[in-house]
PDB file of C-alpha atoms in Angstrom:
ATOM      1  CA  UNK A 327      87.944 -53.353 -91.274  1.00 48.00           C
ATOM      2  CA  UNK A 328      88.422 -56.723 -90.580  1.00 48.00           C
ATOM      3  CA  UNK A 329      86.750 -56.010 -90.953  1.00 48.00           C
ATOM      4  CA  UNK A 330      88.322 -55.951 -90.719  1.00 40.00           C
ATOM      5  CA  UNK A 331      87.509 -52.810 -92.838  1.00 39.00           C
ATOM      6  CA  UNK A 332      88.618 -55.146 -93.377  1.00 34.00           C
ATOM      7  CA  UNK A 333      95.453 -59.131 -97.254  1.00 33.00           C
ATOM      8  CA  UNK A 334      96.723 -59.514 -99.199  1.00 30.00           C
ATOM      9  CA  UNK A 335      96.272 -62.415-101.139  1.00 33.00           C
ATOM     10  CA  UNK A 336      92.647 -63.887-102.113  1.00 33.00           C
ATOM     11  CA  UNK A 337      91.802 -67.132-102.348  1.00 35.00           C
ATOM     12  CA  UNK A 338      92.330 -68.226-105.923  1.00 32.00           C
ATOM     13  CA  UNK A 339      91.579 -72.198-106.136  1.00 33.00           C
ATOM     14  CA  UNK A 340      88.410 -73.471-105.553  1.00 32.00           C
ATOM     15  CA  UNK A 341      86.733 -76.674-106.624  1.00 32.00           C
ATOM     16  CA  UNK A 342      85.101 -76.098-110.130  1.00 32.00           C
ATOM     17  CA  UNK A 343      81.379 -75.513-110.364  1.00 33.00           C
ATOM     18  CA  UNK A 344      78.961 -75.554-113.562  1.00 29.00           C
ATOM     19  CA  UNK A 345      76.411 -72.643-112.710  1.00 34.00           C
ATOM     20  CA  UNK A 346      74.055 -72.330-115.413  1.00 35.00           C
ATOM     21  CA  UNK A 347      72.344 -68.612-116.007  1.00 34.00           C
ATOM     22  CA  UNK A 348      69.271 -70.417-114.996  1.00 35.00           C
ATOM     23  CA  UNK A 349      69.399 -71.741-112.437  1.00 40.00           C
ATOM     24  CA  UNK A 350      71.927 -74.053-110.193  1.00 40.00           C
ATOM     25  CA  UNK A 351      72.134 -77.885-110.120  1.00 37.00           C
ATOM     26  CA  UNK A 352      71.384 -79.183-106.084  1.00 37.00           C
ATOM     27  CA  UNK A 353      74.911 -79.456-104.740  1.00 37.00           C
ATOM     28  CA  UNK A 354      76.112 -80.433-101.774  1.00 35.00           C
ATOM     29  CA  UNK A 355      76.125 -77.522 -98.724  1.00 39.00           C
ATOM     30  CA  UNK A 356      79.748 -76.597 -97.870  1.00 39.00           C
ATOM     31  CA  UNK A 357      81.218 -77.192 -94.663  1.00 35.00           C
ATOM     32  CA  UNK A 358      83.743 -74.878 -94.444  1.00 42.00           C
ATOM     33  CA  UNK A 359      82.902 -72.105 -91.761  1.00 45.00           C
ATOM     34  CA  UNK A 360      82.015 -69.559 -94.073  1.00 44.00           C
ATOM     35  CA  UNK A 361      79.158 -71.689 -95.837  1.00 47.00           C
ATOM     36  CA  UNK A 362      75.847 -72.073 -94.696  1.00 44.00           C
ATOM     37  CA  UNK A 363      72.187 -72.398 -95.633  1.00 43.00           C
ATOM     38  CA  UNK A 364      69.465 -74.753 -95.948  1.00 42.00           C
ATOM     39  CA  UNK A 365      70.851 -78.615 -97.529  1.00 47.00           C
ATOM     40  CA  UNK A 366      67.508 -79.019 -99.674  1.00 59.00           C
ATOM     41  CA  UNK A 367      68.245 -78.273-103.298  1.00 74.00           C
ATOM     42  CA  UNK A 368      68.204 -74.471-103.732  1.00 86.00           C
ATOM     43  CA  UNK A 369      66.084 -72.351-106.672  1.00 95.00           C
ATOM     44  CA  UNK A 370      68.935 -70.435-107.906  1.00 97.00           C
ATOM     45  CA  UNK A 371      67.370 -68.758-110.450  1.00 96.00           C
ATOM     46  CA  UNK A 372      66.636 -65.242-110.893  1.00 97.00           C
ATOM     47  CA  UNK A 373      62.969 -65.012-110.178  1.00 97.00           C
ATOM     48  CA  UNK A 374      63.899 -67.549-106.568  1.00 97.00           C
ATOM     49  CA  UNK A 375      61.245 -66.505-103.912  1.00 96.00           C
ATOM     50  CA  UNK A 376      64.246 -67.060-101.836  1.00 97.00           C
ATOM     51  CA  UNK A 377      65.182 -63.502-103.141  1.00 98.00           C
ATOM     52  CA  UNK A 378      64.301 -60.274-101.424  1.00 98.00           C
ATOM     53  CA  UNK A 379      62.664 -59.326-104.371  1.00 97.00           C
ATOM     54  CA  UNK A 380      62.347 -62.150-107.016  1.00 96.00           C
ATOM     55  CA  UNK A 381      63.647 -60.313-110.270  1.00 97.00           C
ATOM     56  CA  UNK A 382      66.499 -58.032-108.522  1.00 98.00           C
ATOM     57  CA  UNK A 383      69.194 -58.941-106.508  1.00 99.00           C
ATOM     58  CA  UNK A 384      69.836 -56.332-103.761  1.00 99.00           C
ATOM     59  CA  UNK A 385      73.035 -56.333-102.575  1.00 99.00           C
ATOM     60  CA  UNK A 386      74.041 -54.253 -99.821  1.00 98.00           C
ATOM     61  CA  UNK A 387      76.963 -52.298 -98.422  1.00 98.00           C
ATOM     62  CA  UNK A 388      78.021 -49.375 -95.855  1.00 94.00           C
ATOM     63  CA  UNK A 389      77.808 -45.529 -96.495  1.00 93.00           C
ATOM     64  CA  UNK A 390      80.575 -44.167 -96.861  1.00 89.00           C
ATOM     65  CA  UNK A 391      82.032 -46.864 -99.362  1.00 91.00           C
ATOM     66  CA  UNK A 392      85.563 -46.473 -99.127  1.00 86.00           C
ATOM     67  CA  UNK A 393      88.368 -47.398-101.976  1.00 86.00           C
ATOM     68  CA  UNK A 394      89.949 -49.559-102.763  1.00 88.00           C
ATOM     69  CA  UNK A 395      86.147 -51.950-102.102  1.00 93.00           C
ATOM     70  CA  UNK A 396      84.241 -49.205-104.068  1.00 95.00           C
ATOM     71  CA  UNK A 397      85.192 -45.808-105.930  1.00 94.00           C
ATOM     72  CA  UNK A 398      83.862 -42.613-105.307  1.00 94.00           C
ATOM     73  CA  UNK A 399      80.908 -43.909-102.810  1.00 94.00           C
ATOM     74  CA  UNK A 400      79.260 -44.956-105.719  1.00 97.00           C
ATOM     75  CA  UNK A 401      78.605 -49.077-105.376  1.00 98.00           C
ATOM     76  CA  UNK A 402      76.823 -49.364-108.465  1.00 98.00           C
ATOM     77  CA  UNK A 403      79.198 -48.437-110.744  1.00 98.00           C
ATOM     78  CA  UNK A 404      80.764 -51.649-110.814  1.00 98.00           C
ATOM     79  CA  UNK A 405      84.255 -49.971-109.842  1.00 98.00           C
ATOM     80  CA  UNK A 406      86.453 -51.084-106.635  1.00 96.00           C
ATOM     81  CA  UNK A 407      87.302 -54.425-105.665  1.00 97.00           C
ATOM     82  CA  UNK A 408      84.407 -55.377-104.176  1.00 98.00           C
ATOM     83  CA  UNK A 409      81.796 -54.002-106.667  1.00 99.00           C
ATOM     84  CA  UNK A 410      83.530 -56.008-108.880  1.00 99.00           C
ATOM     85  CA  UNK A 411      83.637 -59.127-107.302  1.00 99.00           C
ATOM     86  CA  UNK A 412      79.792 -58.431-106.814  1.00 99.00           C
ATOM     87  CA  UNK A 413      78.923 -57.550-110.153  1.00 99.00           C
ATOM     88  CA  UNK A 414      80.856 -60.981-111.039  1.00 99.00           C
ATOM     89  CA  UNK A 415      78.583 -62.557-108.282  1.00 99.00           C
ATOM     90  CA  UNK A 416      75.569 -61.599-109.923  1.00 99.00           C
ATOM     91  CA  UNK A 417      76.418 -62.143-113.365  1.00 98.00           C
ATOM     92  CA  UNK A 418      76.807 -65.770-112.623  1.00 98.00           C
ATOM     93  CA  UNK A 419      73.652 -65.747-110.787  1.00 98.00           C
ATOM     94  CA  UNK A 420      72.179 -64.907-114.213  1.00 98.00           C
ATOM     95  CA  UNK A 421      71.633 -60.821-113.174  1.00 99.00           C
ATOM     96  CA  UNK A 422      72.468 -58.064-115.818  1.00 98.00           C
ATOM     97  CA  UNK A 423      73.711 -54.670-114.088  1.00 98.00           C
ATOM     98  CA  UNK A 424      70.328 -53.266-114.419  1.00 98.00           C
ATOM     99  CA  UNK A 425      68.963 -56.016-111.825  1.00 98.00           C
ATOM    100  CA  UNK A 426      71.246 -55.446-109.232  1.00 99.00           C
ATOM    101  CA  UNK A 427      70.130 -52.703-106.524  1.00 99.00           C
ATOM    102  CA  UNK A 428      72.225 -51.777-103.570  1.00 99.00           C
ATOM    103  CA  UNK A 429      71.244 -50.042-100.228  1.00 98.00           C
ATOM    104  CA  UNK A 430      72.749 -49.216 -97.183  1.00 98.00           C
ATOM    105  CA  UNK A 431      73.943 -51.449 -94.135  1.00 97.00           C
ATOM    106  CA  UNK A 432      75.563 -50.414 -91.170  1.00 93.00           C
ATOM    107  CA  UNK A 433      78.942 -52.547 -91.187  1.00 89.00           C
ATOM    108  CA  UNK A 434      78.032 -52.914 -87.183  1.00 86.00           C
ATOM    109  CA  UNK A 435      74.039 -53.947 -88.047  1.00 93.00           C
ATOM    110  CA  UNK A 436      75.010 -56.382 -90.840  1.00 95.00           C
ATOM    111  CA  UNK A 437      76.165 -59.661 -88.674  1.00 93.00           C
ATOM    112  CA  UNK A 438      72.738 -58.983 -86.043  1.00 94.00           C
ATOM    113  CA  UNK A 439      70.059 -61.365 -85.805  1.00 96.00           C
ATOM    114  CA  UNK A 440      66.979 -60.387 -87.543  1.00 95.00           C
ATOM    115  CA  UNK A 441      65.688 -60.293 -90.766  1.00 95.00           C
ATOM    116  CA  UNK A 442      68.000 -58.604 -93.662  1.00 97.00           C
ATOM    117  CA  UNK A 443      66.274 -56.566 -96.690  1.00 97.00           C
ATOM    118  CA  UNK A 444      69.158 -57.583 -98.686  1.00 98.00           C
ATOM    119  CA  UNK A 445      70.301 -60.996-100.589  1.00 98.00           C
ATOM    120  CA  UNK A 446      73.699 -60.585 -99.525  1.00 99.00           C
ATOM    121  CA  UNK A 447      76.339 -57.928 -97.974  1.00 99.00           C
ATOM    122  CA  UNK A 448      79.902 -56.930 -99.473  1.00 98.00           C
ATOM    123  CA  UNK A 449      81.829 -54.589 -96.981  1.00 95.00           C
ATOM    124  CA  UNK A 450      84.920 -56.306 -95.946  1.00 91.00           C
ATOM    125  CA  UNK A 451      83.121 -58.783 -93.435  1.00 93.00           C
ATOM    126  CA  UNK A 452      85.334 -61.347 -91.507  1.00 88.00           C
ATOM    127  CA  UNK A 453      84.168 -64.994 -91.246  1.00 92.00           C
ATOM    128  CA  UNK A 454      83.970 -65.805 -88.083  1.00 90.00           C
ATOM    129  CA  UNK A 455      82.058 -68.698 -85.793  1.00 92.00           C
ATOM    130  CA  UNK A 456      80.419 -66.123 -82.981  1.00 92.00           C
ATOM    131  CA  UNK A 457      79.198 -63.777 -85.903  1.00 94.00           C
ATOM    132  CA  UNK A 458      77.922 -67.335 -88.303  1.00 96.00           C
ATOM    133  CA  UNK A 459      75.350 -68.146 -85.574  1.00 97.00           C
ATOM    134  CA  UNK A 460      73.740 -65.201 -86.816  1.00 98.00           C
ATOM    135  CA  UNK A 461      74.043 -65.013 -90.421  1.00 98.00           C
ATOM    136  CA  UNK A 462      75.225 -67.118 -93.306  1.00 98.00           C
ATOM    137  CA  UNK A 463      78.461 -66.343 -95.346  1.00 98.00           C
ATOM    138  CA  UNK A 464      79.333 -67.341 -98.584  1.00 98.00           C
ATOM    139  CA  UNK A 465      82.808 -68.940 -98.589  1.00 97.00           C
ATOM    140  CA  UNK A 466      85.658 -66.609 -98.878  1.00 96.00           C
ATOM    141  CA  UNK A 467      86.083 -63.783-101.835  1.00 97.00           C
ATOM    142  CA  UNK A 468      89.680 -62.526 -99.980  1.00 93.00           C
ATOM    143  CA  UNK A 469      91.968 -62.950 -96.987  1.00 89.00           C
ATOM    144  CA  UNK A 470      92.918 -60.489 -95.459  1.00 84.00           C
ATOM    145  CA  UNK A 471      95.806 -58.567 -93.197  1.00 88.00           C
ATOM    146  CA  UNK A 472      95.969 -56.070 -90.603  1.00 91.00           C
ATOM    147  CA  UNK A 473      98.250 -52.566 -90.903  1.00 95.00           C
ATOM    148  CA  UNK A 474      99.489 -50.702 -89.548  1.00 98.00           C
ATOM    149  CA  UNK A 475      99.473 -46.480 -90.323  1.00 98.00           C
ATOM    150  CA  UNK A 476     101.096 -43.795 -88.329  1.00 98.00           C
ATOM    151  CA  UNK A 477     102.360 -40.716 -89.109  1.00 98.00           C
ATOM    152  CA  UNK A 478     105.781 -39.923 -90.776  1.00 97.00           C
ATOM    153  CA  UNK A 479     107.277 -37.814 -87.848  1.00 97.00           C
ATOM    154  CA  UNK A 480     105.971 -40.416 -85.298  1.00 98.00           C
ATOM    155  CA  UNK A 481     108.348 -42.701 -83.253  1.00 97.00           C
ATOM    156  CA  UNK A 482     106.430 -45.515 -84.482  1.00 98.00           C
ATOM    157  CA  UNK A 483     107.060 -44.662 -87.647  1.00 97.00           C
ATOM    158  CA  UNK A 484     110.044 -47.079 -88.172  1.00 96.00           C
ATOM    159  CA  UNK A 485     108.936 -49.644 -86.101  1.00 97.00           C
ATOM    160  CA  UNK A 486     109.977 -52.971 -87.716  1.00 96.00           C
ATOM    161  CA  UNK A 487     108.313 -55.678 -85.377  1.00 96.00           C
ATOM    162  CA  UNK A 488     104.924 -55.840 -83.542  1.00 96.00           C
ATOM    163  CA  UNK A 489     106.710 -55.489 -80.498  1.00 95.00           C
ATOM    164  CA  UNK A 490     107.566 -52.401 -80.441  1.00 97.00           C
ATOM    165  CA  UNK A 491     104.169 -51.118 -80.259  1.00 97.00           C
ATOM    166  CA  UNK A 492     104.029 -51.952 -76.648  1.00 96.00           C
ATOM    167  CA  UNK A 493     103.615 -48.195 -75.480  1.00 97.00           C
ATOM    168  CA  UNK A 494     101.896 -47.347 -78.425  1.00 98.00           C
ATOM    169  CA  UNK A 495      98.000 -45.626 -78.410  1.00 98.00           C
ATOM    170  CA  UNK A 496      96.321 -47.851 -81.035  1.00 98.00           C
ATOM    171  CA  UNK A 497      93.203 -46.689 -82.722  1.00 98.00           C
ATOM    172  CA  UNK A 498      90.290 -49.366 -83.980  1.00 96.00           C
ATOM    173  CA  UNK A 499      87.366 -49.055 -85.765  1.00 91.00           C
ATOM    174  CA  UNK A 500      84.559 -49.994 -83.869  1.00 88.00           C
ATOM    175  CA  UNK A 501      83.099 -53.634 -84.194  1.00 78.00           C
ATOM    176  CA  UNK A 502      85.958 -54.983 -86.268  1.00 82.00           C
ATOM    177  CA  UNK A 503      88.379 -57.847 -85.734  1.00 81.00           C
ATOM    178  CA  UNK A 504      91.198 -55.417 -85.789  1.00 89.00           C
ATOM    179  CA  UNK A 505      90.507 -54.942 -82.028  1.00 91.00           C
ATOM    180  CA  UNK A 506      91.404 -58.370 -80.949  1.00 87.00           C
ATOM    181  CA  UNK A 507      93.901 -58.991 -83.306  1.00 89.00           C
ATOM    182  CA  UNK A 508      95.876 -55.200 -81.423  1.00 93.00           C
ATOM    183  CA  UNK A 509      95.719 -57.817 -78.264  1.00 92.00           C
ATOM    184  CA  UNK A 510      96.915 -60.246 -78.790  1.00 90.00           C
ATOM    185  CA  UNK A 511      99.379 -59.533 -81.375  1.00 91.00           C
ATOM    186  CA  UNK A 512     100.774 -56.104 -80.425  1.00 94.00           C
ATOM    187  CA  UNK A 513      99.741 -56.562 -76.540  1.00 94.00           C
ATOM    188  CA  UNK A 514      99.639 -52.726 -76.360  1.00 96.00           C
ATOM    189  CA  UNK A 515     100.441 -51.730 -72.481  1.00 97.00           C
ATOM    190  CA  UNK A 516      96.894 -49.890 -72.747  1.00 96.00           C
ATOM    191  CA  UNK A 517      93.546 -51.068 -74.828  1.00 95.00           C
ATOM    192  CA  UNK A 518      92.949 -49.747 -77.888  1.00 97.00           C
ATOM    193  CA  UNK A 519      90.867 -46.955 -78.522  1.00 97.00           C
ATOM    194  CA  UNK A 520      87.529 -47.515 -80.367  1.00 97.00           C
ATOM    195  CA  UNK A 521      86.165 -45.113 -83.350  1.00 96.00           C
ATOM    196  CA  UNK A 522      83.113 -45.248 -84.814  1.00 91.00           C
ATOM    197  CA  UNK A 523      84.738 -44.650 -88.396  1.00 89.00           C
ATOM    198  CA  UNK A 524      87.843 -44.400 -90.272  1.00 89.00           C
ATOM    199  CA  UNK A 525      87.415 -40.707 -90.252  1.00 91.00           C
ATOM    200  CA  UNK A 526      87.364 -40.202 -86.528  1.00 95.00           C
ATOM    201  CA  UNK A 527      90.265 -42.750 -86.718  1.00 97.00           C
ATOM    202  CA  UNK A 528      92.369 -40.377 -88.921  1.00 96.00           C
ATOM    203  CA  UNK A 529      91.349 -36.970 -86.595  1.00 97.00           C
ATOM    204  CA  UNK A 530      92.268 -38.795 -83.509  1.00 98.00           C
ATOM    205  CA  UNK A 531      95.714 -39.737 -85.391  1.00 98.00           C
ATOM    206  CA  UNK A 532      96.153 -36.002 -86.267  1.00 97.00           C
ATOM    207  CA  UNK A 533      95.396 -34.943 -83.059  1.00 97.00           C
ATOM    208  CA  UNK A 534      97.813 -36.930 -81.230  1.00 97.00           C
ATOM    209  CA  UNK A 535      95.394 -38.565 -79.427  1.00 98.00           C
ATOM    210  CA  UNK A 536      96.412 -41.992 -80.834  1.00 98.00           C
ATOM    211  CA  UNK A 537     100.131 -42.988 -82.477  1.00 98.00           C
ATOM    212  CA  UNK A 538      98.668 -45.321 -84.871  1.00 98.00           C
ATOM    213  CA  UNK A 539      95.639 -47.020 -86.450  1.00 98.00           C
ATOM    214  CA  UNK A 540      95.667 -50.798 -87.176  1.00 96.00           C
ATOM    215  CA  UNK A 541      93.059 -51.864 -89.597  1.00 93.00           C
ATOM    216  CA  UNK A 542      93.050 -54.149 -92.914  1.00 87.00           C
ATOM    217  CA  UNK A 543      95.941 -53.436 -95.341  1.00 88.00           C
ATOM    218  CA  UNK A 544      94.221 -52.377 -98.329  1.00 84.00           C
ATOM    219  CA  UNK A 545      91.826 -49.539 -96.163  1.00 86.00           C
ATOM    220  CA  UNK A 546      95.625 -48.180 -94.348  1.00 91.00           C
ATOM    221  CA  UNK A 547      96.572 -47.480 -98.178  1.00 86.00           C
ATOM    222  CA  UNK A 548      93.377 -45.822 -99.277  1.00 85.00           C
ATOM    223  CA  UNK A 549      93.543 -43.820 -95.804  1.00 91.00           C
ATOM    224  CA  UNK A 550      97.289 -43.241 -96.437  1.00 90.00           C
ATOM    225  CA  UNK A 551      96.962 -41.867-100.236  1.00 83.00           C
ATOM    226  CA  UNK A 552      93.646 -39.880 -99.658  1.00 84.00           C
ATOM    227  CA  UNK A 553      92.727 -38.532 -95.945  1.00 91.00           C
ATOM    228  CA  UNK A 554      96.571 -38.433 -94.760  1.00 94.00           C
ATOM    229  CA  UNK A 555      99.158 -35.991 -95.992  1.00 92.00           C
ATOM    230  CA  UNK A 556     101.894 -37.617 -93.490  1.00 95.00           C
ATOM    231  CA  UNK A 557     100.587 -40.903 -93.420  1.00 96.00           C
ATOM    232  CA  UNK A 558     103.445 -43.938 -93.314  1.00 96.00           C
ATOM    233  CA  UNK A 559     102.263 -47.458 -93.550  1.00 96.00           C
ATOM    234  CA  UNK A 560     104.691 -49.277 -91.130  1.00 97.00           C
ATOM    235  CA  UNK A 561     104.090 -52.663 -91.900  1.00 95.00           C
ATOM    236  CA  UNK A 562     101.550 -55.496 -91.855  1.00 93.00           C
ATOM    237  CA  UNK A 563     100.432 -58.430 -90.127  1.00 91.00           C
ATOM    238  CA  UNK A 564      98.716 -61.522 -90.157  1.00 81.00           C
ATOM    239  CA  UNK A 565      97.317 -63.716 -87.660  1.00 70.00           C
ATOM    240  CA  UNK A 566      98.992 -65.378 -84.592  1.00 63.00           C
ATOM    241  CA  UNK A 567      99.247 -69.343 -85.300  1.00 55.00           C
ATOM    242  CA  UNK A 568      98.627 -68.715 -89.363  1.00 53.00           C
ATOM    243  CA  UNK A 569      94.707 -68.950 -88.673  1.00 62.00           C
ATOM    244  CA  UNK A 570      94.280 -66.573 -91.976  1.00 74.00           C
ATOM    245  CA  UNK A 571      91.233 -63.852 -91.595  1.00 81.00           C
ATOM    246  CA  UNK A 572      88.876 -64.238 -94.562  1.00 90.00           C
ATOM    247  CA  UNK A 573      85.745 -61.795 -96.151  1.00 94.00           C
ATOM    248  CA  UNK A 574      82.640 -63.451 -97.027  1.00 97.00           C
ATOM    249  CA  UNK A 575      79.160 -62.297 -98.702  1.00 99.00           C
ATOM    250  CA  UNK A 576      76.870 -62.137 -95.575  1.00 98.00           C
ATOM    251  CA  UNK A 577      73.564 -63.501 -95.981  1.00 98.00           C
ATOM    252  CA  UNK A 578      70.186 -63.637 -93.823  1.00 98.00           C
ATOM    253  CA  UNK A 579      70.997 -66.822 -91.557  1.00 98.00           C
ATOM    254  CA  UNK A 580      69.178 -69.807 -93.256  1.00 97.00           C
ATOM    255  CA  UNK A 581      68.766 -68.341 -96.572  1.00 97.00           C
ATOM    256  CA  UNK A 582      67.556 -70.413 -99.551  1.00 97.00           C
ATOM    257  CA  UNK A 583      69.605 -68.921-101.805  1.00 98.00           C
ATOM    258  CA  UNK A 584      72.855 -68.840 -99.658  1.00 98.00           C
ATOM    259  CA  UNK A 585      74.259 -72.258-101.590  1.00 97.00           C
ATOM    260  CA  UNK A 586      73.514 -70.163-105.153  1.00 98.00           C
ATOM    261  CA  UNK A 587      75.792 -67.265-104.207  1.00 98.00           C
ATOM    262  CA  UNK A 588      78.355 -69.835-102.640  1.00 97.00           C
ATOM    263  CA  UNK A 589      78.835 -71.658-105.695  1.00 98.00           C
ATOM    264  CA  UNK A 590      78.894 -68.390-108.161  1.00 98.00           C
ATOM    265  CA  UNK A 591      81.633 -67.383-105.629  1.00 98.00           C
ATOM    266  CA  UNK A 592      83.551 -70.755-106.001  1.00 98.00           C
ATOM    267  CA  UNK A 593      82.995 -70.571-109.699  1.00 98.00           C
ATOM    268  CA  UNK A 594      84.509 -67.331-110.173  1.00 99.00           C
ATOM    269  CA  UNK A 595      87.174 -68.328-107.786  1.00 98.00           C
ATOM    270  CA  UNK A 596      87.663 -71.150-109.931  1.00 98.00           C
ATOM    271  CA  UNK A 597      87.982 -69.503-113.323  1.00 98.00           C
ATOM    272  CA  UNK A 598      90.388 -67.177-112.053  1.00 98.00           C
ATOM    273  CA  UNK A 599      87.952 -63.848-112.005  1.00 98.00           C
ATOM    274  CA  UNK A 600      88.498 -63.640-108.074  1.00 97.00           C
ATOM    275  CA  UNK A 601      91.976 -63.324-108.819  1.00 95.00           C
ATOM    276  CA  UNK A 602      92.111 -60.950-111.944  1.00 97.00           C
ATOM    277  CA  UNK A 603      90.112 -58.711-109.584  1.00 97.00           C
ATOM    278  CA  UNK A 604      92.409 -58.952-106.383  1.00 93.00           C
ATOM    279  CA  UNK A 605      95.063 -58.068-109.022  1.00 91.00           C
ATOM    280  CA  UNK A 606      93.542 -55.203-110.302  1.00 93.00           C
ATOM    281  CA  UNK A 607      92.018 -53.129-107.076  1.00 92.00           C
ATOM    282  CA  UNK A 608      94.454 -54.205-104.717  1.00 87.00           C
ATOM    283  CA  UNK A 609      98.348 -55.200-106.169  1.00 78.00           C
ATOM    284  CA  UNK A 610      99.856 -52.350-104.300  1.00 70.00           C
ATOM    285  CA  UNK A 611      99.372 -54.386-100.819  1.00 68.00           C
ATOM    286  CA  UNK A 612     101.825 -56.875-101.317  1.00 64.00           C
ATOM    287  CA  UNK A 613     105.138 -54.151-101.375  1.00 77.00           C
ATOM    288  CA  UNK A 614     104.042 -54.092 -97.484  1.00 87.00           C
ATOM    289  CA  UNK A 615     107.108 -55.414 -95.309  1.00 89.00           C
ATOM    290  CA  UNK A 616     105.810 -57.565 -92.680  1.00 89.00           C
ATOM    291  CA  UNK A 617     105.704 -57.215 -89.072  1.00 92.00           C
ATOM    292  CA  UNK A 618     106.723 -59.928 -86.813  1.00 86.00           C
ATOM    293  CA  UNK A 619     107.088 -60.659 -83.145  1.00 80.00           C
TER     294      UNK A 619
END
């Protein structure tokens, strides 16, 4: 949510990397934020005891699995925008469909220290330096904007800058980046409320107990189409000084095979795959008008 659950444009250029099936060629370890890992030269291939289980590659995700990231809470069938960018992942790793397994991860569980029984996590997790001293993250697969969703018949519903928000009862999904970006870029006379789901989110809307939700732009349009019969996307936002909010693959902190995913990731950014993708699951966010100050 953002997650934000949580843009509307993904990153499309990256530098160009040779992944072989096999295995990948020691590169150098990224030093953007979202990259981390070991620097020693990484066993990228498919039977890597750096894997969960050598011979699979588990990927993990939330329950529910909302659309536009996945269709019809099924993960595995390679539909949504970000079973697609995984299936991509993995085929570059050298997996076939059959290898790849998915379970469940809390969205709030998935940044915690500990150990992970995953390789990596897709669900719409934002890069950021508090939640990286934790876990690794690939570099990022899409960057993301906040919406905003009321109903049709609210007074909100017209609203055309940030602004005027001010007296406004904001809903947030809990654990999400959408809660600090309501402060400081509505500045709400009153905090936002907190929801453990989108769900609650959505009753709490009906209800009248909130005038809006603010979460990422693609989730508003899935909650607008499918759980909403009044729904009205006012606008969108970014984030205050241009610093751009960006999903990444989670990973255990220190794993070996963090630098493998990173550079199937850059390679498909690279060849234009990322892209194609974006295009695909999630063109209708860009019609969004934009909210400003």
């Amino acid at each position: 949510m953002s997650r934000t659950r949580i843009a509307v444009a993904a990153s499309a250029a990256a530098t160009a990397v040779v992944l072989a099936a096999a295995g990948c060629a020691p590169q150098p370890q990224s030093t953007t934020p979202g990259a981390a890992g070991s620097a020693k030269a990484a066993d990228c291939t498919t039977g890597s005891p750096s894997l969960h289980k050598p011979g699979q590659l588990t990927v993990a995700t939330d329950s529910p699995a909302y659309e536009p990231w996945f269709d019809s809470n099924t993960p595995s069938n390679g539909k949504g925008f970000e079973s697609a960018v995984a299936y991509a992942v993995a085929g570059k790793l050298g997996f076939a469909k059959d290898q790849v397994k998915w379970v469940v991860e809390p969205f709030a569980h998935s940044y915690a220290p500990g150990a992970k029984s995953y390789d990596f996590d897709i669900n719409q997790i934002s890069i950021t330096p508090q939640r990286a001293k934790a876990v690794d993250f690939s570099g990022s697969y899409y960057t993301a904007s906040q919406a905003v969703l009321t109903l049709k018949d609210s007074k909100f519903a017209d609203a055309t800058s940030l602004s005027a928000f001010k007296d406004a009862k904001i809903g947030v999904q809990v654990a999400t980046t959408s809660y600090q970006a309501v402060l400081d870029q509505l500045k709400p006379s009153q905090k936002p409320s907190v929801f453990n789901t989108t769900k609650d989110e959505v009753t709490a809307l009906t209800n009248g107990q909130i005038d809006a939700i603010v979460t990422d732009l693609p989730t508003v349009f899935y909650l607008a189409g499918a759980e909403l019969d009044n729904g009205k996307i006012v606008g969108q936002f970014g984030y205050a000084g241009g610093t751009p909010e960006e999903f990444g693959l989670l990973l255990p902190k220190n794993s070996g095979y963090t630098s493998c995913v990173d550079k199937a990731l850059s390679a498909l950014k690279a060849d234009g795959t990322i892209a194609r993708l974006t295009k695909q699951w999630l063109s209708a966010s860009a019609n969004v008008p934009e909210l400003k100050q």
